[in-house]
Structures are given as C-alpha cells and as structure tokens.
Tab-separated table of C-alpha atoms (C1' of nucleotides) in Angstrom:
chain	number	residue	atom	x	y	z
A	285	MET	CA	236.568	146.708	177.135
A	286	GLU	CA	237.500	143.303	175.851
A	287	ILE	CA	240.024	144.587	173.366
A	288	ASP	CA	241.926	146.229	176.151
A	289	LYS	CA	242.046	143.075	178.214
A	290	ARG	CA	243.310	140.985	175.335
A	291	ILE	CA	246.017	143.523	174.569
A	292	THR	CA	246.933	143.740	178.215
A	293	ILE	CA	247.345	139.988	178.424
A	294	LEU	CA	249.542	140.029	175.342
A	295	ASN	CA	251.661	142.918	176.565
A	296	VAL	CA	252.183	141.357	179.949
A	297	SER	CA	252.865	137.945	178.467
A	298	GLN	CA	255.352	139.334	175.981
A	299	ALA	CA	257.330	140.845	178.829
A	300	LEU	CA	257.183	137.740	181.017
A	301	PHE	CA	257.992	135.304	178.217
A	302	SER	CA	260.827	137.563	177.187
A	303	ARG	CA	262.215	137.616	180.694
A	304	PHE	CA	261.644	134.000	181.791
A	305	GLY	CA	260.954	132.108	178.610
A	306	PHE	CA	257.783	130.325	177.648
A	307	VAL	CA	258.116	127.298	179.891
A	308	LYS	CA	259.037	129.084	183.106
A	309	THR	CA	256.315	131.679	182.807
A	310	THR	CA	253.076	130.551	184.482
A	311	VAL	CA	249.579	131.561	183.596
A	312	ASP	CA	249.088	132.609	187.238
A	313	GLU	CA	251.908	135.137	186.823
A	314	ILE	CA	250.399	136.461	183.631
A	315	ALA	CA	247.035	136.863	185.341
A	316	LYS	CA	248.502	138.600	188.358
A	317	LEU	CA	250.583	141.033	186.357
A	318	ALA	CA	247.574	141.784	184.169
A	319	ARG	CA	245.455	142.214	187.312
A	320	ILE	CA	242.815	139.796	186.155
A	321	GLY	CA	241.622	136.389	187.236
A	322	LYS	CA	243.286	133.368	185.778
A	323	GLY	CA	240.058	132.204	184.189
A	324	THR	CA	239.873	135.461	182.303
A	325	VAL	CA	243.064	134.588	180.470
A	326	TYR	CA	241.270	131.482	179.267
A	327	HIS	CA	238.287	133.530	178.245
A	328	TYR	CA	240.422	135.371	175.711
A	329	PHE	CA	242.864	132.685	174.761
A	330	LYS	CA	242.403	128.997	174.315
A	331	SER	CA	245.630	128.041	176.026
A	332	LYS	CA	249.013	129.221	177.216
A	333	GLU	CA	250.395	128.095	173.911
A	334	GLN	CA	247.991	130.287	172.062
A	335	VAL	CA	249.134	133.273	174.061
A	336	PHE	CA	252.712	132.505	173.136
A	337	ALA	CA	251.803	131.951	169.509
A	338	GLU	CA	250.150	135.362	169.377
A	339	VAL	CA	253.178	136.980	170.987
A	340	ILE	CA	255.405	135.328	168.406
A	341	LYS	CA	253.161	136.488	165.602
A	342	ARG	CA	253.364	139.987	166.933
A	343	GLU	CA	257.140	140.001	166.994
A	344	SER	CA	257.306	138.373	163.620
A	345	ASN	CA	255.129	141.107	162.191
A	346	THR	CA	257.348	143.703	163.794
A	347	LEU	CA	260.335	142.247	162.002
A	348	GLN	CA	258.462	142.112	158.714
A	349	GLU	CA	257.529	145.752	159.009
A	350	LYS	CA	261.086	146.765	159.673
A	351	ILE	CA	262.273	144.801	156.703
A	352	GLN	CA	259.589	146.147	154.390
A	353	LYS	CA	260.375	149.642	155.509
A	354	ALA	CA	264.057	149.132	154.862
A	355	LEU	CA	263.412	147.718	151.393
A	356	ARG	CA	261.175	150.601	150.486
A	357	GLY	CA	264.009	153.057	150.505
A	358	LYS	CA	266.128	151.065	148.106
A	359	GLN	CA	266.301	151.108	144.342
A	360	THR	CA	268.647	148.427	143.068
A	361	PRO	CA	268.153	144.763	143.855
A	362	GLN	CA	271.670	144.720	145.287
A	363	ASP	CA	270.749	147.438	147.739
A	364	LYS	CA	267.550	145.645	148.570
A	365	LEU	CA	269.290	142.388	149.273
A	366	THR	CA	271.848	144.151	151.405
A	367	ALA	CA	269.114	145.938	153.294
A	368	PHE	CA	267.264	142.686	153.861
A	369	VAL	CA	270.275	140.893	155.260
A	370	LYS	CA	271.333	143.733	157.513
A	371	THR	CA	267.925	144.659	158.809
A	372	ARG	CA	267.186	141.070	159.645
A	373	SER	CA	270.473	140.685	161.403
A	374	ARG	CA	270.107	143.884	163.363
A	375	HIS	CA	266.629	143.334	164.685
A	376	LEU	CA	265.934	139.654	164.988
A	377	LYS	CA	267.720	139.117	168.253
A	378	ASP	CA	265.917	142.002	169.899
A	379	LEU	CA	262.682	140.158	169.413
A	380	THR	CA	263.369	137.809	172.244
A	381	ASN	CA	260.366	135.557	171.982
A	382	TYR	CA	260.466	135.223	168.238
A	383	TYR	CA	264.151	134.456	168.295
A	384	SER	CA	263.572	131.944	171.067
A	385	ALA	CA	260.853	130.255	169.063
A	386	LEU	CA	263.223	129.976	166.141
A	387	THR	CA	266.237	128.673	167.978
A	388	ASP	CA	265.617	127.096	171.374
A	389	ASP	CA	265.883	123.324	171.442
A	390	TYR	CA	263.476	122.794	174.278
A	391	LEU	CA	260.691	124.423	172.324
A	392	GLU	CA	260.965	122.313	169.250
A	393	HIS	CA	258.341	119.739	170.183
A	394	TYR	CA	255.551	122.291	170.208
A	395	ALA	CA	253.761	122.079	166.906
A	396	PHE	CA	253.247	125.817	166.594
A	397	VAL	CA	256.929	126.423	167.136
A	398	GLU	CA	257.832	124.034	164.350
A	399	GLU	CA	255.263	125.731	162.209
A	400	THR	CA	256.788	129.103	162.986
A	401	ARG	CA	260.230	127.846	162.070
A	402	GLN	CA	258.981	126.507	158.793
A	403	LYS	CA	257.111	129.674	157.981
A	404	TYR	CA	259.986	131.898	158.854
A	405	LEU	CA	262.393	129.941	156.740
A	406	GLU	CA	260.013	129.913	153.809
A	407	ARG	CA	259.308	133.590	154.173
A	408	GLU	CA	262.966	134.454	154.194
A	409	ILE	CA	263.645	132.385	151.146
A	410	GLN	CA	260.655	133.906	149.406
A	411	THR	CA	261.705	137.458	150.190
A	412	VAL	CA	265.165	136.853	148.836
A	413	LYS	CA	263.767	135.071	145.826
A	414	ASP	CA	261.532	138.063	145.055
A	415	ILE	CA	264.484	140.406	145.182
A	416	LEU	CA	266.484	138.110	142.943
A	417	GLU	CA	263.686	137.850	140.433
A	418	GLU	CA	263.331	141.598	140.361
A	419	GLY	CA	267.023	141.746	139.576
A	420	VAL	CA	266.617	139.231	136.775
A	421	GLU	CA	263.706	141.139	135.263
A	422	LYS	CA	265.658	144.349	135.361
A	423	GLY	CA	268.492	142.654	133.583
A	424	VAL	CA	270.814	143.211	136.532
A	425	PHE	CA	271.161	139.597	137.624
A	426	ASP	CA	271.722	136.506	135.587
A	427	ILE	CA	270.485	133.647	137.694
A	428	GLU	CA	269.696	130.160	136.549
A	429	ASP	CA	267.559	129.152	139.489
A	430	THR	CA	266.335	131.908	141.780
A	431	LYS	CA	264.956	129.486	144.317
A	432	ILE	CA	268.154	127.597	144.887
A	433	THR	CA	270.092	130.813	144.928
A	434	ALA	CA	267.746	132.293	147.491
A	435	GLN	CA	268.146	129.186	149.602
A	436	ALA	CA	271.901	129.471	149.493
A	437	ILE	CA	271.777	133.081	150.566
A	438	VAL	CA	269.416	132.455	153.436
A	439	LEU	CA	271.342	129.444	154.672
A	440	LEU	CA	274.622	131.249	154.494
A	441	PHE	CA	273.515	134.095	156.694
A	442	LYS	CA	271.836	131.730	159.096
A	443	ALA	CA	275.039	129.766	159.351
A	444	LEU	CA	276.993	132.890	160.054
A	445	GLU	CA	275.077	133.445	163.267
A	446	TYR	CA	274.917	129.878	164.451
A	447	PRO	CA	277.297	128.828	167.274
A	448	TRP	CA	278.923	125.860	165.576
A	449	SER	CA	281.305	125.650	168.463
A	450	VAL	CA	281.074	127.486	171.732
A	451	LYS	CA	284.451	129.100	171.811
A	452	LYS	CA	284.588	129.998	168.171
A	453	ASP	CA	286.566	132.964	167.109
A	454	LYS	CA	283.264	134.664	166.657
A	455	PHE	CA	282.999	135.414	162.983
A	456	ASP	CA	282.955	139.096	162.381
A	457	ILE	CA	279.404	139.305	161.223
A	458	GLU	CA	279.518	142.831	159.894
A	459	LEU	CA	282.682	142.298	157.877
A	460	SER	CA	281.666	138.848	156.702
A	461	THR	CA	278.257	140.031	155.625
A	462	ASN	CA	279.729	142.676	153.382
A	463	LYS	CA	282.290	140.363	151.886
A	464	PHE	CA	279.863	137.532	151.358
A	465	LEU	CA	277.519	139.898	149.630
A	466	ASN	CA	280.306	141.070	147.375
A	467	ILE	CA	281.205	137.553	146.315
A	468	LEU	CA	277.572	136.830	145.830
A	469	PHE	CA	276.884	139.834	143.664
A	470	LYS	CA	279.857	139.021	141.532
A	471	GLY	CA	278.446	135.584	141.076
A	472	ILE	CA	274.955	136.588	140.069
A	473	GLU	CA	275.364	139.894	138.302
A	474	LYS	CA	274.929	139.893	134.580
A	475	ARG	CA	278.245	139.904	132.754
A	476	LYS	CA	278.906	142.911	130.575
B	161	MET	CA	302.065	92.868	173.570
B	162	GLU	CA	301.027	96.242	174.773
B	163	ILE	CA	300.456	97.682	171.341
B	164	ASP	CA	297.903	94.986	170.639
B	165	LYS	CA	296.009	95.634	173.830
B	166	ARG	CA	295.760	99.331	173.183
B	167	ILE	CA	294.511	98.753	169.658
B	168	THR	CA	292.049	96.158	170.882
B	169	ILE	CA	290.638	98.576	173.413
B	170	LEU	CA	290.265	101.222	170.732
B	171	ASN	CA	288.657	98.839	168.249
B	172	VAL	CA	286.204	97.546	170.802
B	173	SER	CA	285.445	101.011	172.105
B	174	GLN	CA	284.902	102.390	168.631
B	175	ALA	CA	282.279	99.748	168.021
B	176	LEU	CA	280.554	100.217	171.362
B	177	PHE	CA	280.587	104.004	171.246
B	178	SER	CA	279.274	103.824	167.724
B	179	ARG	CA	276.462	101.551	168.754
B	180	PHE	CA	275.477	103.033	172.121
B	181	GLY	CA	277.072	106.451	172.229
B	182	PHE	CA	279.736	107.668	174.585
B	183	VAL	CA	277.597	108.108	177.671
B	184	LYS	CA	275.760	104.803	177.561
B	185	THR	CA	278.861	102.745	176.961
B	186	THR	CA	280.513	101.627	180.211
B	187	VAL	CA	284.137	100.905	180.821
B	188	ASP	CA	283.098	97.486	182.149
B	189	GLU	CA	281.592	96.660	178.759
B	190	ILE	CA	284.697	97.771	176.973
B	191	ALA	CA	286.823	95.595	179.252
B	192	LYS	CA	284.604	92.577	178.814
B	193	LEU	CA	284.456	92.819	175.065
B	194	ALA	CA	288.213	93.287	174.954
B	195	ARG	CA	288.595	90.319	177.328
B	196	ILE	CA	290.722	92.224	179.762
B	197	GLY	CA	290.318	93.469	183.296
B	198	LYS	CA	288.831	96.843	183.842
B	199	GLY	CA	291.997	98.131	185.487
B	200	THR	CA	293.891	97.293	182.314
B	201	VAL	CA	291.873	99.836	180.406
B	202	TYR	CA	293.145	102.412	182.871
B	203	HIS	CA	296.663	101.160	182.426
B	204	TYR	CA	296.557	102.183	178.787
B	205	PHE	CA	294.262	105.176	178.936
B	206	LYS	CA	293.904	107.818	181.527
B	207	SER	CA	290.126	107.889	181.461
B	208	LYS	CA	287.020	106.906	179.542
B	209	GLU	CA	287.153	110.333	177.939
B	210	GLN	CA	290.647	109.724	176.683
B	211	VAL	CA	289.490	106.520	175.016
B	212	PHE	CA	286.728	108.427	173.288
B	213	ALA	CA	289.080	111.219	172.296
B	214	GLU	CA	291.403	108.696	170.666
B	215	VAL	CA	288.506	107.086	168.839
B	216	ILE	CA	287.454	110.483	167.567
B	217	LYS	CA	290.967	111.251	166.443
B	218	ARG	CA	291.045	107.987	164.566
B	219	GLU	CA	287.853	108.708	162.701
B	220	SER	CA	288.918	112.241	162.021
B	221	ASN	CA	292.128	110.959	160.486
B	222	THR	CA	290.138	108.530	158.387
B	223	LEU	CA	288.127	111.393	156.971
B	224	GLN	CA	291.262	113.414	156.320
B	225	GLU	CA	292.795	110.540	154.406
B	226	LYS	CA	289.741	110.123	152.269
B	227	ILE	CA	289.698	113.805	151.507
B	228	GLN	CA	293.406	113.957	150.729
B	229	LYS	CA	293.028	110.961	148.478
B	230	ALA	CA	290.131	112.542	146.658
B	231	LEU	CA	292.010	115.804	146.177
B	232	ARG	CA	295.051	114.013	144.826
B	233	GLY	CA	293.225	112.949	141.714
B	234	LYS	CA	292.139	116.423	140.805
B	235	GLN	CA	293.874	119.067	138.729
B	236	THR	CA	291.892	122.293	138.789
B	237	PRO	CA	291.037	124.130	141.980
B	238	GLN	CA	287.398	123.920	140.981
B	239	ASP	CA	287.566	120.160	140.818
B	240	LYS	CA	289.432	120.077	144.088
B	241	LEU	CA	286.855	122.167	145.831
B	242	THR	CA	284.072	120.065	144.427
B	243	ALA	CA	285.861	116.917	145.520
B	244	PHE	CA	286.360	118.321	148.984
B	245	VAL	CA	282.725	119.204	149.449
B	246	LYS	CA	281.408	115.935	148.114
B	247	THR	CA	283.863	113.642	149.846
B	248	ARG	CA	283.223	115.329	153.148
B	249	SER	CA	279.514	115.054	152.671
B	250	ARG	CA	279.642	111.444	151.639
B	251	HIS	CA	281.779	110.090	154.430
B	252	LEU	CA	281.308	112.205	157.493
B	253	LYS	CA	278.105	110.619	158.633
B	254	ASP	CA	279.551	107.140	158.372
B	255	LEU	CA	282.056	108.035	161.030
B	256	THR	CA	279.526	107.725	163.780
B	257	ASN	CA	281.603	108.793	166.734
B	258	TYR	CA	283.234	111.707	165.023
B	259	TYR	CA	279.936	112.948	163.722
B	260	SER	CA	278.425	112.532	167.169
B	261	ALA	CA	281.257	114.517	168.706
B	262	LEU	CA	280.629	117.282	166.212
B	263	THR	CA	276.897	117.480	166.544
B	264	ASP	CA	275.367	115.977	169.678
B	265	ASP	CA	274.165	118.518	172.212
B	266	TYR	CA	274.687	116.322	175.232
B	267	LEU	CA	278.386	116.072	174.511
B	268	GLU	CA	279.103	119.732	174.280
B	269	HIS	CA	280.207	120.238	177.875
B	270	TYR	CA	283.185	117.917	177.517
B	271	ALA	CA	286.220	120.067	176.876
B	272	PHE	CA	287.731	117.658	174.371
B	273	VAL	CA	284.546	117.651	172.364
B	274	GLU	CA	284.550	121.416	172.146
B	275	GLU	CA	288.182	121.251	171.152
B	276	THR	CA	287.339	118.767	168.427
B	277	ARG	CA	284.603	120.980	167.102
B	278	GLN	CA	286.938	123.931	166.987
B	279	LYS	CA	289.681	121.966	165.296
B	280	TYR	CA	287.372	120.479	162.742
B	281	LEU	CA	285.950	123.832	161.783
B	282	GLU	CA	289.381	125.365	161.518
B	283	ARG	CA	290.686	122.460	159.499
B	284	GLU	CA	287.825	122.668	157.053
B	285	ILE	CA	288.308	126.372	156.590
B	286	GLN	CA	292.043	125.887	156.155
B	287	THR	CA	291.586	123.166	153.555
B	288	VAL	CA	289.240	125.299	151.532
B	289	LYS	CA	291.491	128.292	151.929
B	290	ASP	CA	294.445	126.309	150.589
B	291	ILE	CA	292.463	125.309	147.535
B	292	LEU	CA	291.363	128.872	146.962
B	293	GLU	CA	294.891	130.166	147.270
B	294	GLU	CA	296.103	127.609	144.791
B	295	GLY	CA	293.420	128.894	142.459
B	296	VAL	CA	294.565	132.449	142.966
B	297	GLU	CA	298.217	131.564	142.306
B	298	LYS	CA	297.275	129.748	139.128
B	299	GLY	CA	295.379	132.793	138.003
B	300	VAL	CA	292.113	130.866	137.959
B	301	PHE	CA	290.432	132.634	140.847
B	302	ASP	CA	290.244	136.286	141.651
B	303	ILE	CA	289.580	136.455	145.367
B	304	GLU	CA	290.030	139.433	147.578
B	305	ASP	CA	290.111	137.603	150.871
B	306	THR	CA	290.616	133.864	150.741
B	307	LYS	CA	289.935	133.393	154.424
B	308	ILE	CA	286.544	135.018	154.437
B	309	THR	CA	285.652	133.256	151.244
B	310	ALA	CA	286.666	129.925	152.720
B	311	GLN	CA	284.553	130.638	155.751
B	312	ALA	CA	281.542	131.380	153.595
B	313	ILE	CA	281.947	128.150	151.699
B	314	VAL	CA	282.350	126.018	154.782
B	315	LEU	CA	279.431	127.634	156.534
B	316	LEU	CA	277.214	127.289	153.540
B	317	PHE	CA	277.690	123.566	153.265
B	318	LYS	CA	277.332	123.116	156.978
B	319	ALA	CA	274.066	125.009	156.860
B	320	LEU	CA	272.843	122.819	154.065
B	321	GLU	CA	272.944	119.774	156.305
B	322	TYR	CA	271.634	121.327	159.459
B	323	PRO	CA	267.989	120.664	160.420
B	324	TRP	CA	266.803	124.242	160.772
B	325	SER	CA	263.323	122.980	161.195
B	326	VAL	CA	262.272	119.409	161.688
B	327	LYS	CA	259.811	119.072	158.883
B	328	LYS	CA	261.767	121.041	156.397
B	329	ASP	CA	261.368	120.245	152.797
B	330	LYS	CA	264.712	118.559	153.046
B	331	PHE	CA	266.941	120.487	150.766
B	332	ASP	CA	268.126	118.350	147.942
B	333	ILE	CA	271.713	118.192	149.000
B	334	GLU	CA	273.107	116.778	145.798
B	335	LEU	CA	271.357	119.265	143.564
B	336	SER	CA	271.975	122.181	145.893
B	337	THR	CA	275.645	121.361	146.215
B	338	ASN	CA	276.156	121.473	142.502
B	339	LYS	CA	274.221	124.645	142.059
B	340	PHE	CA	275.830	126.389	144.969
B	341	LEU	CA	279.205	125.465	143.626
B	342	ASN	CA	278.288	126.886	140.244
B	343	ILE	CA	277.237	130.203	141.691
B	344	LEU	CA	280.339	130.214	143.775
B	345	PHE	CA	282.702	129.544	140.906
B	346	LYS	CA	281.086	132.238	138.891
B	347	GLY	CA	281.678	134.592	141.753
B	348	ILE	CA	285.342	133.791	142.288
B	349	GLU	CA	286.645	132.883	138.858
B	350	LYS	CA	288.838	135.382	137.163
B	351	ARG	CA	287.004	137.405	134.548
B	352	LYS	CA	288.245	136.983	131.001
C	39	DA	C1'	223.444	137.384	179.155
C	40	DG	C1'	228.191	137.911	179.291
C	41	DA	C1'	232.342	138.749	181.887
C	42	DT	C1'	234.972	137.695	185.876
C	43	DC	C1'	236.815	135.120	189.481
C	44	DG	C1'	239.277	131.694	192.188
C	45	DA	C1'	238.545	127.034	194.155
C	46	DC	C1'	239.234	122.746	192.362
C	47	DC	C1'	241.231	118.778	189.747
C	48	DA	C1'	244.055	115.687	186.936
C	49	DA	C1'	248.307	115.459	185.327
C	50	DA	C1'	252.905	116.913	185.206
C	51	DA	C1'	256.893	118.338	187.447
C	52	DA	C1'	259.858	118.641	191.283
C	53	DA	C1'	261.707	116.997	195.484
C	54	DC	C1'	263.181	113.312	198.158
C	55	DC	C1'	265.374	108.986	199.234
C	56	DA	C1'	267.026	104.338	198.882
C	57	DA	C1'	269.010	101.273	195.722
C	58	DT	C1'	271.946	100.560	191.989
C	59	DA	C1'	275.515	101.568	188.717
C	60	DT	C1'	279.776	103.610	187.221
C	61	DA	C1'	284.489	105.680	186.687
C	62	DG	C1'	288.401	105.327	188.772
C	63	DT	C1'	291.619	103.385	192.482
C	64	DC	C1'	294.699	100.221	194.456
C	65	DG	C1'	296.670	96.203	196.672
C	66	DA	C1'	297.360	91.427	195.636
C	67	DA	C1'	298.662	88.144	192.357
C	68	DA	C1'	300.842	86.550	188.252
D	184	DT	C1'	305.961	95.102	185.295
D	185	DT	C1'	301.405	93.943	183.967
D	186	DT	C1'	296.990	92.355	185.127
D	187	DC	C1'	293.022	91.788	187.739
D	188	DG	C1'	288.750	92.563	190.187
D	189	DA	C1'	287.185	94.020	194.826
D	190	DC	C1'	286.381	98.312	196.621
D	191	DT	C1'	284.985	103.314	197.058
D	192	DA	C1'	283.072	107.831	196.268
D	193	DT	C1'	280.044	109.733	193.436
D	194	DA	C1'	276.563	109.770	190.056
D	195	DT	C1'	272.491	107.835	188.296
D	196	DT	C1'	268.199	105.552	188.468
D	197	DG	C1'	263.750	104.195	189.985
D	198	DG	C1'	260.108	104.669	193.079
D	199	DT	C1'	257.365	107.507	196.123
D	200	DT	C1'	255.620	111.715	197.909
D	201	DT	C1'	254.769	116.502	197.534
D	202	DT	C1'	254.035	120.541	194.992
D	203	DT	C1'	252.867	123.028	190.983
D	204	DT	C1'	250.539	124.015	186.819
D	205	DG	C1'	247.276	124.427	182.887
D	206	DG	C1'	242.860	124.245	182.379
D	207	DT	C1'	237.851	123.798	184.049
D	208	DC	C1'	233.641	125.343	185.868
D	209	DG	C1'	230.101	126.936	188.987
D	210	DA	C1'	229.156	131.037	191.623
D	211	DT	C1'	229.017	135.835	191.494
D	212	DC	C1'	229.059	140.274	189.582
D	213	DT	C1'	227.951	143.685	186.078
DNA sequence: AGATCGACCAAAAAACCAATATAGTCGAAA
DNA sequence: TTTCGACTATATTGGTTTTTTGGTCGATCT
C-alpha cells in the first residue's frame, strides 16, 4: 500500500525532525524507524528536503484549520481578529517543525524555508486584511489602508514574541495582546 | 597626556571596529594605529571588551543627543513621538558599532552586549512612555496604560525593520511609519 | 513491471593535529 | 609612573585524515 508507506515516512519524519531538528535527523534514521529501506524513502520523496517541506506543509495546514475553526464561531470583526491573534499564538509553537522553519537561523539558506517564511507572512497579512475589510464593509471599521494596517498588526504580534534580548523581562503576552488589541480597535473603529 | 591617549584609543578603535567588527579587530591593530605599545592599551582599558563597551556607549550617547535635540524642537506629543521614531530610524544604522551590538548574533554571548540590548530597549520604551505621559497630562491623549502602549509602539517599529524573511517585499518604511503613526494617534488621542 | 533493499560513491562534515595568532601579562626601560 | 614589546596560555586557523550522509542504482523480490 503505497499511501501507507508515504504516510508512515511522514509520520516518522515529523517526530524525528521535531525531536532532533531537520539537520541532525538522518535519512537512515527515518528509514529505520519506518522499517523500510533507505532507497524506499527516495522512491516516495525526491529528497530529504522534500520530506521536510511536506512535514512543514502538514503543520501549516493544521494551524490554518485551527484558525479557520476559531474564526467560524465569531460574529464581529473584532472578535474575529482577537480569535486570529490568540489562536495563532496558542498553537504555533506546538507545531515544532513549522515554527522551526519560520524562526531558526540555520535553516534560512534553504530555498523552501525562505519560501515558507514568505508565504506564512503573506498569509497572515492576508487573513488580517480580510477581517479588516469585512469590518469596513459592515461599517464597523474606518480604515484608510487595510493592507498597511494588516501589516502593522501582524508585525506587532510577531514582535511581541521575538526575543529582542535574551534576559528581557518577558513581555506578558496575554496581557499585552489584550491591551494592544484595545488600542488598535479604538484606532480603527468607526467614530460615532 | 593620559586623556589624549584614552581618546585616541577610542577613536582608533571606533574606526577599526566599525570597519572590521569587534571580533576581527585585534588589539595589536588598535595599538599600531594609535601609535602606542600594546601594553598601553591595557593601561587605559581593562580588556578589549571594555574598549568596545566604551565605543558602544559613545555611539549610544550620540544617538541620545540627536534624539533629545530633535524632541526639543517639537511642541505636541504627537510631533515628539513622530520625531522620536524618525530620528531613531534615520541615525541608528549609521552608528555601526552600536547597531552591531544590538543586532549581530555572534555578539550575543558577551554579557555587556546583552546588557546593552536590555538598556537600549528599556530606554526606548521609557522615552516613548514619557512622551505619552506628557500627552496624557496635557489632555491630548487618553491612554489606559502608558507602559504597555509604549511597548507596543517600540516593538512595532522594531518589527518594521527586522528581516522576517530574506526576500520580503521590503516594507516601505517611510510610508509605513507615517501610516502606523496615524492609526496609533487615532487610537490614543482623546475623543472630542 | 513495479516496489524494495542495501552496498556503494562523491561530497560534506567531523575529528585530529601542527602551526599560527591573539588577548593579556609582566619585567625592563624610559 | 608610564610605556613598551617579548613572552605565555589559550584560542584559532589551516591542512589532512577519517567518518558520515544524501542520494544512486543494480540486484532481488513480489
């Protein structure tokens, strides 16, 4: 059953990459844990990189699903934006490989990793932009440029998580998120 | 004249560090360019690191002066905040060693570099917070928590400069800065 | 015919070692 | 007291050898 083998390789790889990282995980280890020959890995995947890329795509899709699910339960654009920010924050770091692909310096010279980073950033900005535009259409938000605004929002929450210095006071992400969102809503809500 | 020698060492070191970076610059080179013996460097400074730390302090003070000067010409807290953001953006990267100390990965294990990063972040947040509080006192801004708001502002402009992905579309910093500031002011200005 | 395997290979990475360079020291000299 | 540069311990570098790894491919199995 070729579908089973491919899935097995991906499952096994996801675990190994998650544990040891992309570079330190060898194809031999993947083959052994999957109980197949090494050449079989190459029958199903073009390269080690392709295996990793598929694993990243998987985790990325997982995050998307969680976010879409969270948005589905919300009515107002404010609630949607809040749900987006919090769901993203809550789940991204659990997706070890995806998070690694987005953040680890030593991976940045792989073309597919750069591509993933680009895509992720664009997707985030687009999702926020869609929410903002929905708010504008509903007459809830008054925004001059939804794209720039979406960029600001995405960058701000990215910056909140980034370790600008090692021994930082550790911004209180939960509290900051709420307060930032409040300032933001005040800034973009239509005036009465 | 011992004051002259110390200044000479700092001048020469600032140039060399700027050109070659901290690690690649040797104390021998500093001594030669300063036309002194190597042991004389150690007479005035405890270590190569201390020389670098002094150079960084110098450049940091330069930036502070430029910022203070820019703020002095401004009346409204909005103009002050704008001046802060733009002056910082315009001059920081010219201060090669300071910028390097703030951003280069390979320097992050030096304790004084980490200290500098901490201090810089705190100072930025404090400066913005002071401006915000002035705005609140003058009845121009209506801000619930000036500290959190200051943090958001500082983080946002940091994020704007950071290379989240290599081949990013390169956010238009000038345009984005203005627009972000507009959204921000709308969010924190007192409602009429 | 297609799927599987593992021996094999070229290249990369790691380990090893000698040579060189560097930060810091210190005694002699000014 | 200040200055210097030879010296030292340690780190770094460059070259060589060994090992490992991603990927290939022919033999074998199904």
